[in-house]
Structure formats: structure tokens, C-alpha cells
Amino acid sequence: MKTKTKEDSLKNHHELDHYIGKRLREKRLRRGLTLEELSAKLNLSRQQLQKYETAQSRLSTAILYHLGLLLDVKPSYFFQGYENFQKKSEPPIANIIIPDRQSTLNILLIEDDAADQLLTRRAFEECSVSVNLLAMHDGIAALGFLRNENTDIDFPRPDLILLDLNMPKQDGTSVLNELKSDPNLVDIPVIILTNSIDFKEMHSCYKAHAAGYLCKTFDFDVFQNNLDILAQYWALSAVLPNRSQGVTG
């Protein structure tokens, strides 16, 4: 019989912390509470509450009790369904490498509209993961930065690029094609930002190896939630190239 090691125990605790944090965030969003509003009610900092939701810090019994009172649930609510979740999450094979991602996701936003830049920045400020955002107004300047032609910008090699399609000087489709034909940049995932869904355009972008296609909705809360899901996936789940290689690898 295989005995449970200390490493297995720590892994189970870590999975439980993630599950409790996920339940907390889901309940907070259903109640329509922002991180600031709930943290104020708990007399905690926004950063600390965010750590609880992303399992970077363990929730004490006392905090769980107070959360239950504020969210009108029993403390046991945060554990409900964990056993079934654990069974579903067991890997089908023995050896699976779980990504060990950095706590901050470096994102390059290529967007010419100043208002959309501001909304995107504010949306990422509300994310459950830390995002370091660099916004650039046109594709030519962005490509120059990525190819180290502009050394005045102090920003790491992006983990992810958000690319608007409708831009002056060089449209987003052309920028995407350049990125995916450059051997030093082809590994950076590119998410397309668009004002409306055009299936022909979407098909063309995926054929050009875009990693995603996101509609900029007029509802800020929906847009923020979509970006939060996006950031969570790329920061906590996806396996990304090693950033230590530098901008051009």
C-alpha cells in the first residue's frame, strides 16, 4: 500500500486552499461585491483578500467565520463539493507537470484608442491575479519594442499580447502576421481584441495562429470578468516560454 507522504499532504492542502479561494470569489461576485467592498467589511487590505482568493495565503477559521456572516452562508459552504472536485481533478496518468507560474503576468496591449486603453488598464487592476501592463498606440512601435529596436522602454518580454485589429499605420491583422512569421516572437500568445464578432475575421485570425479572440463589450463588469478569466488562465494554468530569454530570445 502506498503511504501518504508529506509532499502529498502539502499538495492536498494547496488544492483545498485554491478550492476555498475559488468558492469565496464566486460567492463575492454573485453578491455583487468588489474586492475593496468586501475587504473593508472584513477590515482587511484589498491585497490580503486577493491573496485569499488566489490561495497565496491560507484562510484562518476566524476569517472563514466572518466571511460566512458577511456573505450569509455557513463556513462549511466554502468546502462544499471539494471531494467531488478532487476526484474529477485526479490526473489520468501518474506523471503530470503542473506549471509553476510567476505571480505577475506581463501583458503588452496594442491599442490605439486611449479610452479603451484606460478601460483595459482599470479592468486588469480589478483582476484576481497581478498584471503588469504596457500599452502602446500602434503596431509599428510595438514591433520595434519587441525586436529591441526601442531600448528606452523598461518592460520585460511579454507573456501575452492583446492586439486591437482596427489601428492606423498598420492594422492588427498585419501585425499578427508579422508576429507569427518572426521566429523570435512567434512563441508569444496573441489575443485579438475586437469591437464586434465577425466570424470571417475570427476565422482568419485563428488561421494566422491567434491564441484567442475577445470582444470588447460595452458592459464594463462583463469586460472586466472576461479579462479576469483570461489573466487567470494565462497566469495560473498555461505553460508559457521562459521569460529570462529576453525580448528576442
mmCIF file of C-alpha atoms in Angstrom:
data_model
loop_
_atom_site.group_PDB
_atom_site.id
_atom_site.type_symbol
_atom_site.label_atom_id
_atom_site.label_comp_id
_atom_site.label_asym_id
_atom_site.label_seq_id
_atom_site.Cartn_x
_atom_site.Cartn_y
_atom_site.Cartn_z
ATOM 1 C CA MET A 1 0.000 0.000 0.000
ATOM 2 C CA LYS A 2 1.266 3.452 -0.925
ATOM 3 C CA THR A 3 1.681 5.696 2.123
ATOM 4 C CA LYS A 4 0.786 9.345 2.062
ATOM 5 C CA THR A 5 3.941 11.457 2.020
ATOM 6 C CA LYS A 6 4.422 14.941 3.452
ATOM 7 C CA GLU A 7 4.600 16.221 -0.132
ATOM 8 C CA ASP A 8 1.203 14.658 -0.906
ATOM 9 C CA SER A 9 -0.265 16.268 2.201
ATOM 10 C CA LEU A 10 1.065 19.710 1.241
ATOM 11 C CA LYS A 11 -0.299 19.288 -2.281
ATOM 12 C CA ASN A 12 -3.752 18.414 -0.916
ATOM 13 C CA HIS A 13 -3.699 21.456 1.373
ATOM 14 C CA HIS A 14 -2.708 23.644 -1.588
ATOM 15 C CA GLU A 15 -5.550 22.247 -3.714
ATOM 16 C CA LEU A 16 -8.002 22.858 -0.872
ATOM 17 C CA ASP A 17 -6.760 26.452 -0.482
ATOM 18 C CA HIS A 18 -7.360 27.016 -4.205
ATOM 19 C CA TYR A 19 -10.833 25.481 -3.958
ATOM 20 C CA ILE A 20 -11.824 27.610 -0.942
ATOM 21 C CA GLY A 21 -10.478 30.742 -2.654
ATOM 22 C CA LYS A 22 -12.454 29.920 -5.803
ATOM 23 C CA ARG A 23 -15.652 29.420 -3.774
ATOM 24 C CA LEU A 24 -15.037 32.715 -1.974
ATOM 25 C CA ARG A 25 -14.537 34.649 -5.212
ATOM 26 C CA GLU A 26 -17.606 33.091 -6.855
ATOM 27 C CA LYS A 27 -19.778 33.970 -3.857
ATOM 28 C CA ARG A 28 -18.394 37.518 -3.675
ATOM 29 C CA LEU A 29 -19.153 38.103 -7.368
ATOM 30 C CA ARG A 30 -22.669 36.662 -7.016
ATOM 31 C CA ARG A 31 -23.292 39.151 -4.220
ATOM 32 C CA GLY A 32 -22.000 41.941 -6.464
ATOM 33 C CA LEU A 33 -19.178 42.900 -4.098
ATOM 34 C CA THR A 34 -15.824 44.246 -5.261
ATOM 35 C CA LEU A 35 -12.583 43.282 -3.546
ATOM 36 C CA GLU A 36 -12.491 46.755 -1.955
ATOM 37 C CA GLU A 37 -16.034 46.496 -0.579
ATOM 38 C CA LEU A 38 -15.585 43.062 0.971
ATOM 39 C CA SER A 39 -12.104 43.800 2.320
ATOM 40 C CA ALA A 40 -13.458 46.954 4.003
ATOM 41 C CA LYS A 41 -16.205 44.919 5.684
ATOM 42 C CA LEU A 42 -13.558 42.445 6.920
ATOM 43 C CA ASN A 43 -11.187 45.246 7.925
ATOM 44 C CA LEU A 44 -8.531 43.736 5.653
ATOM 45 C CA SER A 45 -6.480 45.164 2.811
ATOM 46 C CA ARG A 46 -7.607 44.506 -0.762
ATOM 47 C CA GLN A 47 -4.287 42.761 -1.395
ATOM 48 C CA GLN A 48 -4.819 40.350 1.501
ATOM 49 C CA LEU A 49 -8.315 39.408 0.350
ATOM 50 C CA GLN A 50 -6.948 38.874 -3.164
ATOM 51 C CA LYS A 51 -4.308 36.546 -1.687
ATOM 52 C CA TYR A 52 -7.062 34.518 -0.015
ATOM 53 C CA GLU A 53 -8.949 34.212 -3.304
ATOM 54 C CA THR A 54 -5.853 33.090 -5.218
ATOM 55 C CA ALA A 55 -4.572 30.728 -2.484
ATOM 56 C CA GLN A 56 -1.443 32.783 -1.885
ATOM 57 C CA SER A 57 -2.424 32.959 1.782
ATOM 58 C CA ARG A 58 -4.349 30.473 3.921
ATOM 59 C CA LEU A 59 -7.724 31.442 5.361
ATOM 60 C CA SER A 60 -7.996 31.111 9.128
ATOM 61 C CA THR A 61 -11.082 29.674 10.818
ATOM 62 C CA ALA A 62 -11.907 33.103 12.236
ATOM 63 C CA ILE A 63 -11.795 34.771 8.791
ATOM 64 C CA LEU A 64 -13.935 31.990 7.307
ATOM 65 C CA TYR A 65 -16.461 32.527 10.083
ATOM 66 C CA HIS A 66 -16.649 36.278 9.425
ATOM 67 C CA LEU A 67 -16.848 35.691 5.668
ATOM 68 C CA GLY A 68 -19.775 33.378 6.245
ATOM 69 C CA LEU A 69 -21.585 36.055 8.245
ATOM 70 C CA LEU A 70 -20.945 38.743 5.630
ATOM 71 C CA LEU A 71 -21.910 36.541 2.671
ATOM 72 C CA ASP A 72 -24.830 34.929 4.535
ATOM 73 C CA VAL A 73 -23.511 31.362 4.312
ATOM 74 C CA LYS A 74 -22.210 28.842 6.808
ATOM 75 C CA PRO A 75 -18.395 28.462 6.931
ATOM 76 C CA SER A 76 -18.879 24.920 5.620
ATOM 77 C CA TYR A 77 -20.114 26.473 2.342
ATOM 78 C CA PHE A 78 -16.521 27.115 1.265
ATOM 79 C CA PHE A 79 -15.697 23.377 1.496
ATOM 80 C CA GLN A 80 -18.862 22.037 -0.155
ATOM 81 C CA GLY A 81 -18.207 19.949 -3.259
ATOM 82 C CA TYR A 82 -14.462 19.628 -2.652
ATOM 83 C CA GLU A 83 -14.485 15.826 -2.522
ATOM 84 C CA ASN A 84 -16.179 15.590 -5.929
ATOM 85 C CA PHE A 85 -13.853 18.269 -7.293
ATOM 86 C CA GLN A 86 -10.841 16.319 -6.013
ATOM 87 C CA LYS A 87 -11.998 13.116 -7.720
ATOM 88 C CA LYS A 88 -12.558 14.917 -11.026
ATOM 89 C CA SER A 89 -9.189 16.645 -10.842
ATOM 90 C CA GLU A 90 -7.159 13.483 -10.308
ATOM 91 C CA PRO A 91 -4.827 13.090 -13.325
ATOM 92 C CA PRO A 92 -5.489 10.115 -15.605
ATOM 93 C CA ILE A 93 -1.763 9.375 -15.710
ATOM 94 C CA ALA A 94 0.822 9.355 -12.942
ATOM 95 C CA ASN A 95 3.285 11.932 -14.216
ATOM 96 C CA ILE A 96 1.807 15.350 -14.932
ATOM 97 C CA ILE A 97 3.861 18.537 -14.791
ATOM 98 C CA ILE A 98 1.886 21.334 -13.155
ATOM 99 C CA PRO A 99 3.034 24.760 -14.359
ATOM 100 C CA ASP A 100 4.896 26.791 -11.741
ATOM 101 C CA ARG A 101 3.887 30.246 -12.960
ATOM 102 C CA GLN A 102 5.110 33.598 -11.745
ATOM 103 C CA SER A 103 2.771 35.720 -9.640
ATOM 104 C CA THR A 104 2.718 38.604 -12.155
ATOM 105 C CA LEU A 105 1.620 38.360 -15.786
ATOM 106 C CA ASN A 106 3.368 40.777 -18.167
ATOM 107 C CA ILE A 107 0.944 41.896 -20.888
ATOM 108 C CA LEU A 108 1.564 44.114 -23.921
ATOM 109 C CA LEU A 109 -1.623 45.905 -25.039
ATOM 110 C CA ILE A 110 -1.508 47.216 -28.631
ATOM 111 C CA GLU A 111 -4.492 49.572 -28.786
ATOM 112 C CA ASP A 112 -4.756 53.000 -30.441
ATOM 113 C CA ASP A 113 -7.892 54.174 -28.608
ATOM 114 C CA ALA A 114 -6.917 56.000 -25.377
ATOM 115 C CA ALA A 115 -10.324 55.363 -23.760
ATOM 116 C CA ASP A 116 -10.113 51.620 -24.458
ATOM 117 C CA GLN A 117 -6.573 51.598 -23.090
ATOM 118 C CA LEU A 118 -7.795 53.182 -19.860
ATOM 119 C CA LEU A 119 -10.738 50.783 -19.506
ATOM 120 C CA THR A 120 -8.474 47.796 -20.094
ATOM 121 C CA ARG A 121 -5.981 49.044 -17.502
ATOM 122 C CA ARG A 122 -8.746 49.579 -14.939
ATOM 123 C CA ALA A 123 -10.191 46.136 -15.664
ATOM 124 C CA PHE A 124 -6.831 44.478 -15.040
ATOM 125 C CA GLU A 125 -6.460 46.423 -11.773
ATOM 126 C CA GLU A 126 -9.522 44.508 -10.540
ATOM 127 C CA CYS A 127 -8.148 41.123 -11.594
ATOM 128 C CA SER A 128 -7.622 38.285 -9.149
ATOM 129 C CA VAL A 129 -4.059 37.880 -10.449
ATOM 130 C CA SER A 130 -1.360 40.522 -10.674
ATOM 131 C CA VAL A 131 -0.941 42.064 -14.137
ATOM 132 C CA ASN A 132 1.895 44.298 -15.332
ATOM 133 C CA LEU A 133 0.525 46.151 -18.376
ATOM 134 C CA LEU A 134 2.352 48.079 -21.099
ATOM 135 C CA ALA A 135 0.072 49.925 -23.550
ATOM 136 C CA MET A 136 1.294 51.018 -26.988
ATOM 137 C CA HIS A 137 -0.685 53.018 -29.553
ATOM 138 C CA ASP A 138 0.329 51.331 -32.819
ATOM 139 C CA GLY A 139 1.688 48.082 -34.191
ATOM 140 C CA ILE A 140 4.842 49.562 -35.728
ATOM 141 C CA ALA A 141 6.029 50.910 -32.358
ATOM 142 C CA ALA A 142 5.091 47.636 -30.646
ATOM 143 C CA LEU A 143 7.038 45.532 -33.143
ATOM 144 C CA GLY A 144 10.004 47.871 -32.709
ATOM 145 C CA PHE A 145 9.894 47.357 -28.946
ATOM 146 C CA LEU A 146 9.587 43.581 -29.263
ATOM 147 C CA ARG A 147 12.566 43.470 -31.637
ATOM 148 C CA ASN A 148 14.681 45.556 -29.241
ATOM 149 C CA GLU A 149 14.774 48.475 -31.673
ATOM 150 C CA ASN A 150 13.496 50.766 -28.912
ATOM 151 C CA THR A 151 15.609 50.402 -25.782
ATOM 152 C CA ASP A 152 14.007 53.330 -23.916
ATOM 153 C CA ILE A 153 11.092 51.207 -22.677
ATOM 154 C CA ASP A 154 11.787 49.351 -19.425
ATOM 155 C CA PHE A 155 9.408 46.401 -19.651
ATOM 156 C CA PRO A 156 10.028 42.615 -19.632
ATOM 157 C CA ARG A 157 9.380 40.320 -22.548
ATOM 158 C CA PRO A 158 5.564 39.990 -22.613
ATOM 159 C CA ASP A 159 3.914 36.750 -21.540
ATOM 160 C CA LEU A 160 0.882 37.730 -23.592
ATOM 161 C CA ILE A 161 -0.088 40.278 -26.257
ATOM 162 C CA LEU A 162 -3.552 41.848 -26.528
ATOM 163 C CA LEU A 163 -3.963 43.161 -30.063
ATOM 164 C CA ASP A 164 -6.660 45.508 -31.380
ATOM 165 C CA LEU A 165 -7.488 44.896 -35.039
ATOM 166 C CA ASN A 166 -8.558 48.403 -36.080
ATOM 167 C CA MET A 167 -5.468 50.606 -35.873
ATOM 168 C CA PRO A 168 -3.829 53.294 -38.022
ATOM 169 C CA LYS A 169 -0.406 52.906 -39.687
ATOM 170 C CA GLN A 170 -0.581 49.103 -39.568
ATOM 171 C CA ASP A 171 -3.763 47.138 -38.903
ATOM 172 C CA GLY A 172 -3.921 44.349 -36.322
ATOM 173 C CA THR A 173 -4.121 41.545 -38.875
ATOM 174 C CA SER A 174 -0.861 42.682 -40.441
ATOM 175 C CA VAL A 175 0.788 42.944 -37.004
ATOM 176 C CA LEU A 176 -0.417 39.432 -36.125
ATOM 177 C CA ASN A 177 1.059 38.038 -39.353
ATOM 178 C CA GLU A 178 4.393 39.730 -38.627
ATOM 179 C CA LEU A 179 4.473 38.388 -35.081
ATOM 180 C CA LYS A 180 3.767 34.850 -36.217
ATOM 181 C CA SER A 181 6.314 34.961 -39.037
ATOM 182 C CA ASP A 182 9.120 36.207 -36.776
ATOM 183 C CA PRO A 183 10.983 33.211 -35.237
ATOM 184 C CA ASN A 184 11.929 35.315 -32.195
ATOM 185 C CA LEU A 185 8.349 36.400 -31.455
ATOM 186 C CA VAL A 186 6.200 33.541 -32.697
ATOM 187 C CA ASP A 187 6.045 31.918 -29.241
ATOM 188 C CA ILE A 188 4.251 34.868 -27.582
ATOM 189 C CA PRO A 189 0.483 34.166 -27.406
ATOM 190 C CA VAL A 190 -1.645 36.847 -29.094
ATOM 191 C CA ILE A 191 -5.240 37.549 -28.070
ATOM 192 C CA ILE A 192 -7.289 39.574 -30.551
ATOM 193 C CA LEU A 193 -9.440 42.434 -29.208
ATOM 194 C CA THR A 194 -12.386 43.496 -31.345
ATOM 195 C CA ASN A 195 -15.499 45.656 -31.001
ATOM 196 C CA SER A 196 -17.805 43.100 -32.600
ATOM 197 C CA ILE A 197 -17.775 39.438 -33.570
ATOM 198 C CA ASP A 198 -17.073 38.901 -37.255
ATOM 199 C CA PHE A 199 -16.845 35.168 -37.914
ATOM 200 C CA LYS A 200 -14.927 35.576 -41.152
ATOM 201 C CA GLU A 201 -12.433 37.839 -39.417
ATOM 202 C CA MET A 202 -12.233 35.487 -36.433
ATOM 203 C CA HIS A 203 -11.550 32.504 -38.690
ATOM 204 C CA SER A 204 -8.799 34.472 -40.433
ATOM 205 C CA CYS A 205 -7.167 35.368 -37.107
ATOM 206 C CA TYR A 206 -7.180 31.787 -35.881
ATOM 207 C CA LYS A 207 -5.680 30.652 -39.186
ATOM 208 C CA ALA A 208 -2.919 33.198 -38.530
ATOM 209 C CA HIS A 209 -2.305 31.446 -35.162
ATOM 210 C CA ALA A 210 -4.011 33.862 -32.760
ATOM 211 C CA ALA A 211 -4.400 32.281 -29.303
ATOM 212 C CA GLY A 212 -7.807 33.850 -28.652
ATOM 213 C CA TYR A 213 -10.473 36.287 -29.830
ATOM 214 C CA LEU A 214 -12.119 38.605 -27.304
ATOM 215 C CA CYS A 215 -14.993 41.037 -27.883
ATOM 216 C CA LYS A 216 -14.781 44.438 -26.147
ATOM 217 C CA THR A 217 -18.263 44.632 -24.631
ATOM 218 C CA PHE A 218 -19.879 47.931 -23.589
ATOM 219 C CA ASP A 219 -20.650 46.419 -20.157
ATOM 220 C CA PHE A 220 -17.532 47.126 -18.070
ATOM 221 C CA ASP A 221 -18.318 44.415 -15.490
ATOM 222 C CA VAL A 222 -18.614 41.779 -18.213
ATOM 223 C CA PHE A 223 -15.425 43.034 -19.881
ATOM 224 C CA GLN A 224 -13.572 43.005 -16.542
ATOM 225 C CA ASN A 225 -14.776 39.486 -15.774
ATOM 226 C CA ASN A 226 -13.672 38.263 -19.220
ATOM 227 C CA LEU A 227 -10.209 39.776 -18.745
ATOM 228 C CA ASP A 228 -10.009 38.276 -15.264
ATOM 229 C CA ILE A 229 -10.719 34.795 -16.643
ATOM 230 C CA LEU A 230 -8.172 35.427 -19.396
ATOM 231 C CA ALA A 231 -5.494 36.518 -16.897
ATOM 232 C CA GLN A 232 -6.211 33.608 -14.565
ATOM 233 C CA TYR A 233 -5.776 31.114 -17.386
ATOM 234 C CA TRP A 234 -2.528 32.541 -18.736
ATOM 235 C CA ALA A 235 -1.045 33.298 -15.299
ATOM 236 C CA LEU A 236 -2.027 30.165 -13.399
ATOM 237 C CA SER A 237 -2.704 27.403 -15.912
ATOM 238 C CA ALA A 238 -0.926 27.853 -19.216
ATOM 239 C CA VAL A 239 2.667 26.800 -19.778
ATOM 240 C CA LEU A 240 4.483 29.812 -21.235
ATOM 241 C CA PRO A 241 8.027 30.208 -22.602
ATOM 242 C CA ASN A 242 10.796 31.206 -20.235
ATOM 243 C CA ARG A 243 10.818 34.999 -19.931
ATOM 244 C CA SER A 244 14.503 35.017 -18.973
ATOM 245 C CA GLN A 245 15.375 34.574 -22.648
ATOM 246 C CA GLY A 246 14.897 38.303 -23.253
ATOM 247 C CA VAL A 247 12.787 40.000 -25.896
ATOM 248 C CA THR A 248 14.351 38.338 -28.895
ATOM 249 C CA GLY A 249 15.260 35.001 -27.302
#
